[in-house]
mmCIF file of C-alpha atoms and ligand atoms in Angstrom:
data_model
loop_
_atom_site.group_PDB
_atom_site.id
_atom_site.type_symbol
_atom_site.label_atom_id
_atom_site.label_comp_id
_atom_site.label_asym_id
_atom_site.label_seq_id
_atom_site.Cartn_x
_atom_site.Cartn_y
_atom_site.Cartn_z
ATOM 1 C CA MET A 157 0.000 0.000 0.000
ATOM 2 C CA ALA A 158 1.220 3.507 -0.811
ATOM 3 C CA ARG A 159 2.413 5.613 2.068
ATOM 4 C CA ALA A 160 -0.204 7.829 3.619
ATOM 5 C CA LYS A 161 -0.026 11.545 2.817
ATOM 6 C CA ILE A 162 -0.754 14.020 5.585
ATOM 7 C CA ALA A 163 -1.362 17.667 4.758
ATOM 8 C CA LEU A 164 -1.146 20.214 7.541
ATOM 9 C CA ILE A 165 -2.831 23.522 6.704
ATOM 10 C CA GLY A 166 -1.213 26.098 8.978
ATOM 11 C CA ALA A 167 2.467 25.780 9.847
ATOM 12 C CA GLY A 168 2.406 27.717 13.113
ATOM 13 C CA ASN A 169 2.881 26.359 16.610
ATOM 14 C CA ILE A 170 0.349 23.548 16.335
ATOM 15 C CA GLY A 171 1.116 22.813 12.667
ATOM 16 C CA GLY A 172 4.848 22.457 13.333
ATOM 17 C CA THR A 173 4.213 20.220 16.336
ATOM 18 C CA LEU A 174 1.789 18.087 14.299
ATOM 19 C CA ALA A 175 4.467 17.624 11.638
ATOM 20 C CA HIS A 176 7.036 16.635 14.254
ATOM 21 C CA LEU A 177 4.729 14.076 15.869
ATOM 22 C CA ALA A 178 3.542 12.666 12.525
ATOM 23 C CA ALA A 179 7.172 12.181 11.443
ATOM 24 C CA LEU A 180 8.242 10.613 14.758
ATOM 25 C CA LYS A 181 5.319 8.188 14.472
ATOM 26 C CA ASN A 182 6.072 7.451 10.803
ATOM 27 C CA LEU A 183 2.475 8.198 9.820
ATOM 28 C CA GLY A 184 3.394 9.011 6.228
ATOM 29 C CA ASP A 185 4.695 11.783 4.013
ATOM 30 C CA ILE A 186 3.918 15.271 5.247
ATOM 31 C CA VAL A 187 3.098 18.541 3.501
ATOM 32 C CA LEU A 188 3.144 21.682 5.617
ATOM 33 C CA PHE A 189 1.097 24.439 3.967
ATOM 34 C CA ASP A 190 0.875 28.073 5.065
ATOM 35 C CA VAL A 191 0.195 31.472 3.511
ATOM 36 C CA ALA A 192 3.345 32.847 5.159
ATOM 37 C CA GLU A 193 6.217 32.432 2.729
ATOM 38 C CA GLY A 194 9.284 30.654 4.058
ATOM 39 C CA ILE A 195 7.744 29.421 7.312
ATOM 40 C CA PRO A 196 6.474 26.041 6.051
ATOM 41 C CA GLN A 197 9.617 25.552 3.946
ATOM 42 C CA GLY A 198 11.905 26.408 6.865
ATOM 43 C CA LYS A 199 10.054 24.190 9.319
ATOM 44 C CA ALA A 200 9.939 21.340 6.786
ATOM 45 C CA LEU A 201 13.705 21.530 6.311
ATOM 46 C CA ASP A 202 14.370 21.680 10.051
ATOM 47 C CA LEU A 203 12.026 18.730 10.683
ATOM 48 C CA SER A 204 13.534 16.712 7.793
ATOM 49 C CA GLN A 205 16.898 17.070 9.503
ATOM 50 C CA CYS A 206 15.505 15.202 12.558
ATOM 51 C CA GLY A 207 15.118 12.125 10.329
ATOM 52 C CA PRO A 208 18.715 10.894 10.413
ATOM 53 C CA VAL A 209 18.777 11.109 14.222
ATOM 54 C CA GLU A 210 15.330 9.651 14.814
ATOM 55 C CA GLY A 211 15.410 7.134 11.961
ATOM 56 C CA PHE A 212 12.238 8.247 10.227
ATOM 57 C CA ASP A 213 12.163 8.673 6.480
ATOM 58 C CA SER A 214 8.924 10.573 5.913
ATOM 59 C CA THR A 215 9.356 13.275 3.326
ATOM 60 C CA ILE A 216 8.410 16.636 4.803
ATOM 61 C CA THR A 217 7.700 19.436 2.335
ATOM 62 C CA GLY A 218 6.791 23.076 2.930
ATOM 63 C CA SER A 219 4.450 24.843 0.525
ATOM 64 C CA ASN A 220 2.401 27.968 -0.212
ATOM 65 C CA ASP A 221 0.555 26.250 -3.054
ATOM 66 C CA TYR A 222 -2.639 24.257 -2.577
ATOM 67 C CA HIS A 223 -1.688 21.965 -5.479
ATOM 68 C CA ASP A 224 0.763 20.307 -3.087
ATOM 69 C CA ILE A 225 -2.006 18.926 -0.849
ATOM 70 C CA ALA A 226 -3.431 16.895 -3.750
ATOM 71 C CA GLY A 227 -4.102 13.284 -2.837
ATOM 72 C CA ALA A 228 -3.835 13.853 0.921
ATOM 73 C CA ASP A 229 -5.388 11.076 3.013
ATOM 74 C CA VAL A 230 -5.625 13.218 6.134
ATOM 75 C CA ILE A 231 -5.692 17.007 6.423
ATOM 76 C CA ILE A 232 -5.326 18.758 9.760
ATOM 77 C CA VAL A 233 -6.303 22.432 9.760
ATOM 78 C CA THR A 234 -4.753 24.898 12.205
ATOM 79 C CA ALA A 235 -4.675 27.926 9.889
ATOM 80 C CA GLY A 236 -5.776 31.181 11.445
ATOM 81 C CA VAL A 237 -4.990 33.251 14.480
ATOM 82 C CA ALA A 238 -4.606 32.030 18.053
ATOM 83 C CA ARG A 239 -5.729 33.709 21.262
ATOM 84 C CA LYS A 240 -3.799 36.300 23.230
ATOM 85 C CA PRO A 241 -4.415 36.979 26.939
ATOM 86 C CA GLY A 242 -7.853 38.434 27.594
ATOM 87 C CA MET A 243 -9.363 36.974 24.401
ATOM 88 C CA SER A 244 -11.994 34.270 24.299
ATOM 89 C CA ARG A 245 -12.004 31.697 21.505
ATOM 90 C CA ASP A 246 -15.100 33.440 20.136
ATOM 91 C CA ASP A 247 -13.113 36.678 19.638
ATOM 92 C CA LEU A 248 -11.278 34.900 16.792
ATOM 93 C CA LEU A 249 -14.447 34.267 14.817
ATOM 94 C CA GLY A 250 -14.353 37.066 12.229
ATOM 95 C CA ILE A 251 -10.741 36.536 11.134
ATOM 96 C CA ASN A 252 -10.753 32.762 11.244
ATOM 97 C CA LEU A 253 -14.031 32.470 9.324
ATOM 98 C CA LYS A 254 -12.322 34.094 6.299
ATOM 99 C CA VAL A 255 -9.407 31.704 6.716
ATOM 100 C CA MET A 256 -11.803 28.715 6.774
ATOM 101 C CA LYS A 257 -13.307 29.916 3.490
ATOM 102 C CA ALA A 258 -9.910 29.941 1.769
ATOM 103 C CA VAL A 259 -8.919 26.598 3.300
ATOM 104 C CA GLY A 260 -12.297 24.963 2.554
ATOM 105 C CA GLU A 261 -12.073 26.010 -1.088
ATOM 106 C CA GLY A 262 -8.484 24.751 -1.301
ATOM 107 C CA ILE A 263 -9.492 21.355 0.078
ATOM 108 C CA LYS A 264 -12.522 21.143 -2.210
ATOM 109 C CA ALA A 265 -10.383 21.807 -5.272
ATOM 110 C CA HIS A 266 -7.356 19.670 -4.410
ATOM 111 C CA ALA A 267 -8.107 16.967 -1.822
ATOM 112 C CA PRO A 268 -11.840 16.272 -1.666
ATOM 113 C CA ASP A 269 -11.328 12.639 -0.572
ATOM 114 C CA ALA A 270 -9.360 13.456 2.583
ATOM 115 C CA PHE A 271 -10.415 12.962 6.181
ATOM 116 C CA VAL A 272 -10.277 16.501 7.573
ATOM 117 C CA ILE A 273 -9.606 17.355 11.204
ATOM 118 C CA CYS A 274 -10.151 20.995 12.174
ATOM 119 C CA ILE A 275 -8.377 22.519 15.170
ATOM 120 C CA THR A 276 -8.838 26.241 14.426
ATOM 121 C CA ASN A 277 -10.947 28.132 16.999
ATOM 122 C CA PRO A 278 -13.695 28.880 17.820
ATOM 123 C CA LEU A 279 -13.731 25.176 17.067
ATOM 124 C CA ASP A 280 -17.383 24.163 16.807
ATOM 125 C CA ALA A 281 -18.204 27.087 14.498
ATOM 126 C CA MET A 282 -15.017 26.789 12.429
ATOM 127 C CA VAL A 283 -15.410 23.067 11.754
ATOM 128 C CA TRP A 284 -19.007 23.707 10.674
ATOM 129 C CA ALA A 285 -17.915 26.550 8.367
ATOM 130 C CA LEU A 286 -14.995 24.510 6.977
ATOM 131 C CA ARG A 287 -17.415 21.700 6.104
ATOM 132 C CA GLU A 288 -19.799 24.167 4.439
ATOM 133 C CA PHE A 289 -17.031 25.813 2.395
ATOM 134 C CA SER A 290 -15.384 22.511 1.409
ATOM 135 C CA GLY A 291 -18.605 20.645 0.591
ATOM 136 C CA LEU A 292 -17.088 17.360 1.848
ATOM 137 C CA PRO A 293 -19.416 14.773 3.414
ATOM 138 C CA HIS A 294 -20.113 15.532 7.074
ATOM 139 C CA HIS A 295 -18.611 12.241 8.278
ATOM 140 C CA MET A 296 -15.257 13.195 6.694
ATOM 141 C CA VAL A 297 -14.924 16.535 8.513
ATOM 142 C CA VAL A 298 -14.477 16.530 12.271
ATOM 143 C CA GLY A 299 -13.263 18.912 14.955
ATOM 144 C CA MET A 300 -10.572 18.262 17.543
ATOM 145 C CA ALA A 301 -11.632 19.454 20.991
ATOM 146 C CA GLY A 302 -12.916 16.651 23.207
ATOM 147 C CA VAL A 303 -9.707 14.605 23.045
ATOM 148 C CA LEU A 304 -7.807 17.645 24.320
ATOM 149 C CA ASP A 305 -10.424 18.668 26.892
ATOM 150 C CA SER A 306 -10.698 15.150 28.294
ATOM 151 C CA SER A 307 -6.915 14.845 28.328
ATOM 152 C CA ARG A 308 -6.742 18.020 30.436
ATOM 153 C CA PHE A 309 -9.498 16.667 32.703
ATOM 154 C CA SER A 310 -7.660 13.324 33.046
ATOM 155 C CA HIS A 311 -4.415 15.071 33.923
ATOM 156 C CA PHE A 312 -6.107 16.989 36.746
ATOM 157 C CA ILE A 313 -8.007 13.889 37.994
ATOM 158 C CA ALA A 314 -4.805 11.801 38.093
ATOM 159 C CA ASP A 315 -3.184 14.572 40.094
ATOM 160 C CA GLU A 316 -6.129 14.766 42.514
ATOM 161 C CA PHE A 317 -6.255 11.013 43.209
ATOM 162 C CA LYS A 318 -2.478 10.573 43.026
ATOM 163 C CA VAL A 319 -2.794 7.746 40.497
ATOM 164 C CA ALA A 320 -1.142 6.948 37.168
ATOM 165 C CA VAL A 321 -2.694 8.992 34.385
ATOM 166 C CA LYS A 322 -2.991 5.869 32.225
ATOM 167 C CA ASP A 323 -5.583 4.487 34.657
ATOM 168 C CA VAL A 324 -7.769 7.573 34.280
ATOM 169 C CA ASN A 325 -10.497 7.854 31.668
ATOM 170 C CA THR A 326 -12.584 10.996 31.468
ATOM 171 C CA PHE A 327 -15.441 12.168 29.360
ATOM 172 C CA VAL A 328 -16.181 15.662 28.034
ATOM 173 C CA LEU A 329 -19.155 16.696 25.894
ATOM 174 C CA GLY A 330 -20.416 19.891 24.289
ATOM 175 C CA GLY A 331 -18.715 22.858 22.669
ATOM 176 C CA HIS A 332 -15.003 23.652 23.017
ATOM 177 C CA GLY A 333 -15.509 26.726 25.150
ATOM 178 C CA ASP A 334 -16.245 27.781 28.676
ATOM 179 C CA THR A 335 -19.569 25.923 28.460
ATOM 180 C CA MET A 336 -17.998 22.516 27.719
ATOM 181 C CA VAL A 337 -19.424 19.665 29.796
ATOM 182 C CA PRO A 338 -16.921 17.457 31.642
ATOM 183 C CA VAL A 339 -19.138 14.498 32.646
ATOM 184 C CA VAL A 340 -18.117 13.293 36.115
ATOM 185 C CA GLN A 341 -20.595 10.402 35.976
ATOM 186 C CA TYR A 342 -18.600 8.714 33.176
ATOM 187 C CA SER A 343 -15.133 9.638 34.386
ATOM 188 C CA THR A 344 -13.276 6.779 36.032
ATOM 189 C CA VAL A 345 -10.053 5.644 37.653
ATOM 190 C CA ALA A 346 -9.430 2.033 36.578
ATOM 191 C CA GLY A 347 -13.160 1.638 35.964
ATOM 192 C CA ILE A 348 -14.249 3.171 39.297
ATOM 193 C CA PRO A 349 -16.529 6.174 38.614
ATOM 194 C CA VAL A 350 -15.380 9.457 40.180
ATOM 195 C CA PRO A 351 -18.670 9.809 42.182
ATOM 196 C CA ASP A 352 -17.877 6.414 43.815
ATOM 197 C CA LEU A 353 -14.367 7.604 44.650
ATOM 198 C CA ILE A 354 -15.902 10.670 46.309
ATOM 199 C CA ALA A 355 -18.244 8.378 48.299
ATOM 200 C CA MET A 356 -15.147 6.381 49.342
ATOM 201 C CA GLY A 357 -13.762 9.601 50.853
ATOM 202 C CA ARG A 358 -10.904 9.953 48.326
ATOM 203 C CA SER A 359 -11.984 13.449 47.283
ATOM 204 C CA THR A 360 -14.935 15.802 47.730
ATOM 205 C CA LYS A 361 -17.612 17.129 45.399
ATOM 206 C CA GLU A 362 -16.199 20.627 45.910
ATOM 207 C CA ARG A 363 -12.709 19.572 44.823
ATOM 208 C CA ILE A 364 -14.028 17.756 41.741
ATOM 209 C CA ASP A 365 -16.225 20.772 40.878
ATOM 210 C CA ALA A 366 -13.088 22.932 41.003
ATOM 211 C CA ILE A 367 -11.325 20.483 38.651
ATOM 212 C CA VAL A 368 -14.284 20.614 36.262
ATOM 213 C CA GLN A 369 -14.000 24.402 36.265
ATOM 214 C CA ARG A 370 -10.235 24.294 35.737
ATOM 215 C CA THR A 371 -10.774 21.930 32.780
ATOM 216 C CA ARG A 372 -13.277 24.349 31.232
ATOM 217 C CA SER A 373 -10.803 27.192 31.415
ATOM 218 C CA GLY A 374 -7.758 24.976 30.792
ATOM 219 C CA GLY A 375 -6.874 26.640 27.479
ATOM 220 C CA GLY A 376 -7.192 30.128 28.963
ATOM 221 C CA GLU A 377 -4.891 29.215 31.847
ATOM 222 C CA ILE A 378 -2.158 28.405 29.320
ATOM 223 C CA VAL A 379 -2.825 31.534 27.210
ATOM 224 C CA ALA A 380 -2.431 33.668 30.349
ATOM 225 C CA LEU A 381 0.932 32.043 31.087
ATOM 226 C CA LEU A 382 2.326 32.054 27.541
ATOM 227 C CA LYS A 383 1.127 35.611 26.778
ATOM 228 C CA THR A 384 2.091 35.325 23.089
ATOM 229 C CA GLY A 385 -0.265 32.573 21.906
ATOM 230 C CA SER A 386 -2.170 29.478 22.961
ATOM 231 C CA ALA A 387 -1.453 25.852 23.804
ATOM 232 C CA TYR A 388 0.066 23.661 21.123
ATOM 233 C CA TYR A 389 1.695 20.486 22.421
ATOM 234 C CA ALA A 390 -1.494 18.859 23.759
ATOM 235 C CA PRO A 391 -3.691 20.136 20.895
ATOM 236 C CA ALA A 392 -1.254 18.628 18.361
ATOM 237 C CA THR A 393 -0.996 15.350 20.291
ATOM 238 C CA SER A 394 -4.794 15.132 20.331
ATOM 239 C CA GLY A 395 -5.100 15.841 16.596
ATOM 240 C CA ILE A 396 -2.567 13.121 15.806
ATOM 241 C CA ALA A 397 -4.527 10.583 17.919
ATOM 242 C CA MET A 398 -7.567 11.254 15.726
ATOM 243 C CA ALA A 399 -5.532 10.985 12.503
ATOM 244 C CA GLU A 400 -4.094 7.647 13.654
ATOM 245 C CA ALA A 401 -7.586 6.322 14.458
ATOM 246 C CA TYR A 402 -8.581 7.030 10.849
ATOM 247 C CA LEU A 403 -5.392 5.758 9.198
ATOM 248 C CA ASP A 404 -5.338 2.564 11.312
ATOM 249 C CA ASP A 405 -9.117 1.983 11.024
ATOM 250 C CA ALA A 406 -8.851 1.689 14.797
ATOM 251 C CA LYS A 407 -12.555 2.201 15.654
ATOM 252 C CA ARG A 408 -11.525 4.377 18.577
ATOM 253 C CA LEU A 409 -14.316 5.890 20.632
ATOM 254 C CA LEU A 410 -13.213 9.497 21.045
ATOM 255 C CA PRO A 411 -14.989 12.708 22.007
ATOM 256 C CA CYS A 412 -14.932 14.878 18.878
ATOM 257 C CA ALA A 413 -16.837 17.797 17.387
ATOM 258 C CA ALA A 414 -19.026 15.874 14.940
ATOM 259 C CA TYR A 415 -22.053 16.770 12.868
ATOM 260 C CA VAL A 416 -25.035 15.770 14.969
ATOM 261 C CA GLU A 417 -28.375 15.005 13.387
ATOM 262 C CA GLY A 418 -30.909 14.175 16.065
ATOM 263 C CA GLN A 419 -28.725 12.568 18.736
ATOM 264 C CA TYR A 420 -28.707 14.244 22.158
ATOM 265 C CA GLY A 421 -31.686 16.341 20.999
ATOM 266 C CA VAL A 422 -29.309 18.330 18.748
ATOM 267 C CA ASP A 423 -29.944 18.791 15.057
ATOM 268 C CA GLY A 424 -27.796 20.140 12.276
ATOM 269 C CA LEU A 425 -24.714 21.403 14.041
ATOM 270 C CA TYR A 426 -21.221 20.396 15.087
ATOM 271 C CA VAL A 427 -20.752 19.789 18.792
ATOM 272 C CA GLY A 428 -18.601 17.560 20.984
ATOM 273 C CA VAL A 429 -20.001 14.026 21.267
ATOM 274 C CA PRO A 430 -18.490 10.541 21.594
ATOM 275 C CA VAL A 431 -17.870 9.105 18.119
ATOM 276 C CA ILE A 432 -16.254 6.046 16.596
ATOM 277 C CA ILE A 433 -13.428 6.912 14.211
ATOM 278 C CA GLY A 434 -12.244 4.357 11.690
ATOM 279 C CA ALA A 435 -11.508 4.095 7.975
ATOM 280 C CA GLY A 436 -14.997 5.438 7.254
ATOM 281 C CA GLY A 437 -14.229 8.694 9.079
ATOM 282 C CA VAL A 438 -16.815 9.424 11.755
ATOM 283 C CA GLU A 439 -18.509 6.042 11.582
ATOM 284 C CA GLU A 440 -20.997 6.465 14.412
ATOM 285 C CA ILE A 441 -22.151 8.920 17.042
ATOM 286 C CA VAL A 442 -22.573 7.114 20.343
ATOM 287 C CA GLU A 443 -25.499 8.390 22.378
ATOM 288 C CA VAL A 444 -25.030 7.750 26.098
ATOM 289 C CA LYS A 445 -27.596 8.320 28.841
ATOM 290 C CA LEU A 446 -26.915 11.555 30.697
ATOM 291 C CA ASP A 447 -28.094 12.652 34.128
ATOM 292 C CA ASP A 448 -30.244 15.780 34.376
ATOM 293 C CA GLU A 449 -27.329 18.066 35.277
ATOM 294 C CA ALA A 450 -25.231 16.944 32.294
ATOM 295 C CA LYS A 451 -28.266 17.270 29.998
ATOM 296 C CA ALA A 452 -28.933 20.830 31.170
ATOM 297 C CA ASN A 453 -25.254 21.774 30.817
ATOM 298 C CA LEU A 454 -25.121 20.275 27.330
ATOM 299 C CA GLN A 455 -28.102 22.400 26.315
ATOM 300 C CA VAL A 456 -26.302 25.570 27.496
ATOM 301 C CA SER A 457 -23.251 24.545 25.476
ATOM 302 C CA VAL A 458 -25.309 23.771 22.363
ATOM 303 C CA ASP A 459 -27.029 27.164 22.636
ATOM 304 C CA ALA A 460 -23.617 28.865 22.784
ATOM 305 C CA VAL A 461 -22.526 27.031 19.605
ATOM 306 C CA LYS A 462 -25.789 28.024 17.865
ATOM 307 C CA GLU A 463 -25.103 31.680 18.655
ATOM 308 C CA LEU A 464 -21.708 31.392 16.972
ATOM 309 C CA LEU A 465 -23.294 29.941 13.838
ATOM 310 C CA VAL A 466 -25.717 32.876 13.709
ATOM 311 C CA ALA A 467 -22.696 35.201 13.947
ATOM 312 C CA CYS A 468 -20.945 33.317 11.099
ATOM 313 C CA LYS A 469 -24.022 33.595 8.890
ATOM 314 C CA GLY A 470 -24.150 37.320 9.668
ATOM 315 C CA ILE A 471 -20.546 37.735 8.477
ATOM 316 C CA ASP A 472 -20.662 35.535 5.359
ATOM 317 C CA GLU A 473 -23.952 35.479 3.542
ATOM 318 C CA THR A 474 -22.992 32.447 1.437
ATOM 319 C CA LEU A 475 -23.416 30.382 4.626
ATOM 320 C CA LYS A 476 -27.040 29.355 4.942
HETATM 321 N N1 APR B 75 -4.082 29.744 5.105
HETATM 322 C C1 APR B 75 -3.081 29.013 5.657
HETATM 323 N N2 APR B 75 -2.453 29.368 6.791
HETATM 324 C C2 APR B 75 -2.830 30.504 7.378
HETATM 325 C C3 APR B 75 -3.868 31.323 6.873
HETATM 326 C C4 APR B 75 -4.492 30.894 5.667
HETATM 327 N N3 APR B 75 -5.475 31.606 5.095
HETATM 328 N N4 APR B 75 -4.009 32.372 7.705
HETATM 329 C C5 APR B 75 -3.117 32.231 8.695
HETATM 330 N N5 APR B 75 -2.401 31.100 8.511
HETATM 331 C C6 APR B 75 -1.308 30.557 9.313
HETATM 332 C C7 APR B 75 -0.400 31.603 9.922
HETATM 333 O O1 APR B 75 0.513 32.109 8.949
HETATM 334 C C8 APR B 75 0.273 30.807 11.030
HETATM 335 O O2 APR B 75 1.494 30.232 10.594
HETATM 336 O O3 APR B 75 -1.822 29.843 10.435
HETATM 337 C C9 APR B 75 -0.724 29.690 11.342
HETATM 338 C C10 APR B 75 -1.279 29.750 12.759
HETATM 339 O O4 APR B 75 -0.237 29.478 13.619
HETATM 340 P P1 APR B 75 -0.124 30.101 15.096
HETATM 341 O O5 APR B 75 -0.403 31.565 15.029
HETATM 342 O O6 APR B 75 1.157 29.635 15.680
HETATM 343 O O7 APR B 75 -1.378 29.450 15.859
HETATM 344 P P2 APR B 75 -1.474 28.002 16.553
HETATM 345 O O8 APR B 75 -1.037 28.099 17.960
HETATM 346 O O9 APR B 75 -0.849 26.993 15.672
HETATM 347 O O10 APR B 75 -3.066 27.841 16.572
HETATM 348 C C11 APR B 75 -3.794 27.755 15.373
HETATM 349 O O11 APR B 75 -5.579 26.492 16.363
HETATM 350 O O12 APR B 75 -6.085 25.933 18.586
HETATM 351 C C12 APR B 75 -6.342 26.810 17.520
HETATM 352 O O13 APR B 75 -6.934 28.832 18.660
HETATM 353 C C13 APR B 75 -5.950 28.229 17.861
HETATM 354 O O14 APR B 75 -7.141 29.171 16.014
HETATM 355 C C14 APR B 75 -5.846 28.827 16.493
HETATM 356 C C15 APR B 75 -5.285 27.680 15.640
#
C-alpha cells in the first residue's frame, strides 16, 4: 500500500508540532502548507533534519501552493490566528471564518477525498464553516476538541487522586468553550466512577467541581501564562490521535466535534459528542444516557454554539 499523505494547513505552533509528531510516528509523508512564505519551507527543512537522528524517512515538504495537498489522506487544519491573553475563543471568529473559506475552497479543489480534522478556533463554528465551504461529506470533517479537553481533565483527575494517568479515563461533551461539559458520571479511575471515589472519601464534590472548572478554562490558563499565543503540544498530540484512528481503522471511541443530526436532541450542528473513528471517518455517534445536570449543561453549550453559527451567517452570507 502507498504511504499515507498528511497535509497540515497552517504551519504555526500547532502545525509544526503536528508535523514533528507525525514524522516521529512514521504516519506518512507530510506537507506543511501556510500562507506565510518561508515558514512552512523552513520548518519542513528543520524537521527533515531530525530524520537521520530519529530514523524516520517521511518526506516533509513546505508549501504555499494548494496543489501540493493533492491526494492527501488526512488534512489537519490549524490555519488562522490564536488567542492572546484576555481573548476568548469566540473573539477569533471574524478573522478565522475568512481563513476557513480559503482553506475549505483549497481542500474542495485539491483533496476532496481526505479525512479533515479541524483545530482552528472557535472550534465548533469553524469546523461547521470549513465543512460548508469545502462541501465534503459531514462524516469526513471533524473537529478536535474533546480529546484535548478530556486529556486536560484526566491530567487533573490523576493529580487529585495521586494515580497513574494511564488508569484515568474521562469524558467531556459539548462545545469547546467555557460551556464545555466534563461528565463526572462517566469519568473513572481504573473503571471506578469518580462519584464512587468521592463516596469512598478519596476526594470531595467541591474539589471535583473545582477540577471541572479548571478543565473548562484549561486553554485560557495556558494563554495567560504564555502571553504570546495558545497551547500547542497537547492540541497537536490530540489531533494526531484522531488521525491515527482514521489511518489505522482503529474504531476508537473518542470525544470529537461531529455533525449531529438528532442525537442528544441536537440537530444540524457540530458539537462535541463521543464518536467512533475508523476508515470510514466518523462512523458512528454514540449516544449515552446523561443525568439531568449533564443534559442541562449540554443544552447551554449547544445554545452557545448556535449563537456562533448565527454570527458566522451574519458575516458571510454564502453560509445558509
Ligand atoms: N491559510 C493558511 N495558513 C494561514 C492562513 C491561511 N489563510 N491564515 C493564517 N495562517 C497561518 C499563519 O501564517 C500561522 O502560521 O496559520 C498559522 C497559525 O499558527 P499560530 O499563530 O502559531 O497558531 P497556533 O497556535 O498553531 O493555533 C492555530 O488552532 O487551537 C487553535 O486557537 C488556535 O485558532 C488557532 C489555531
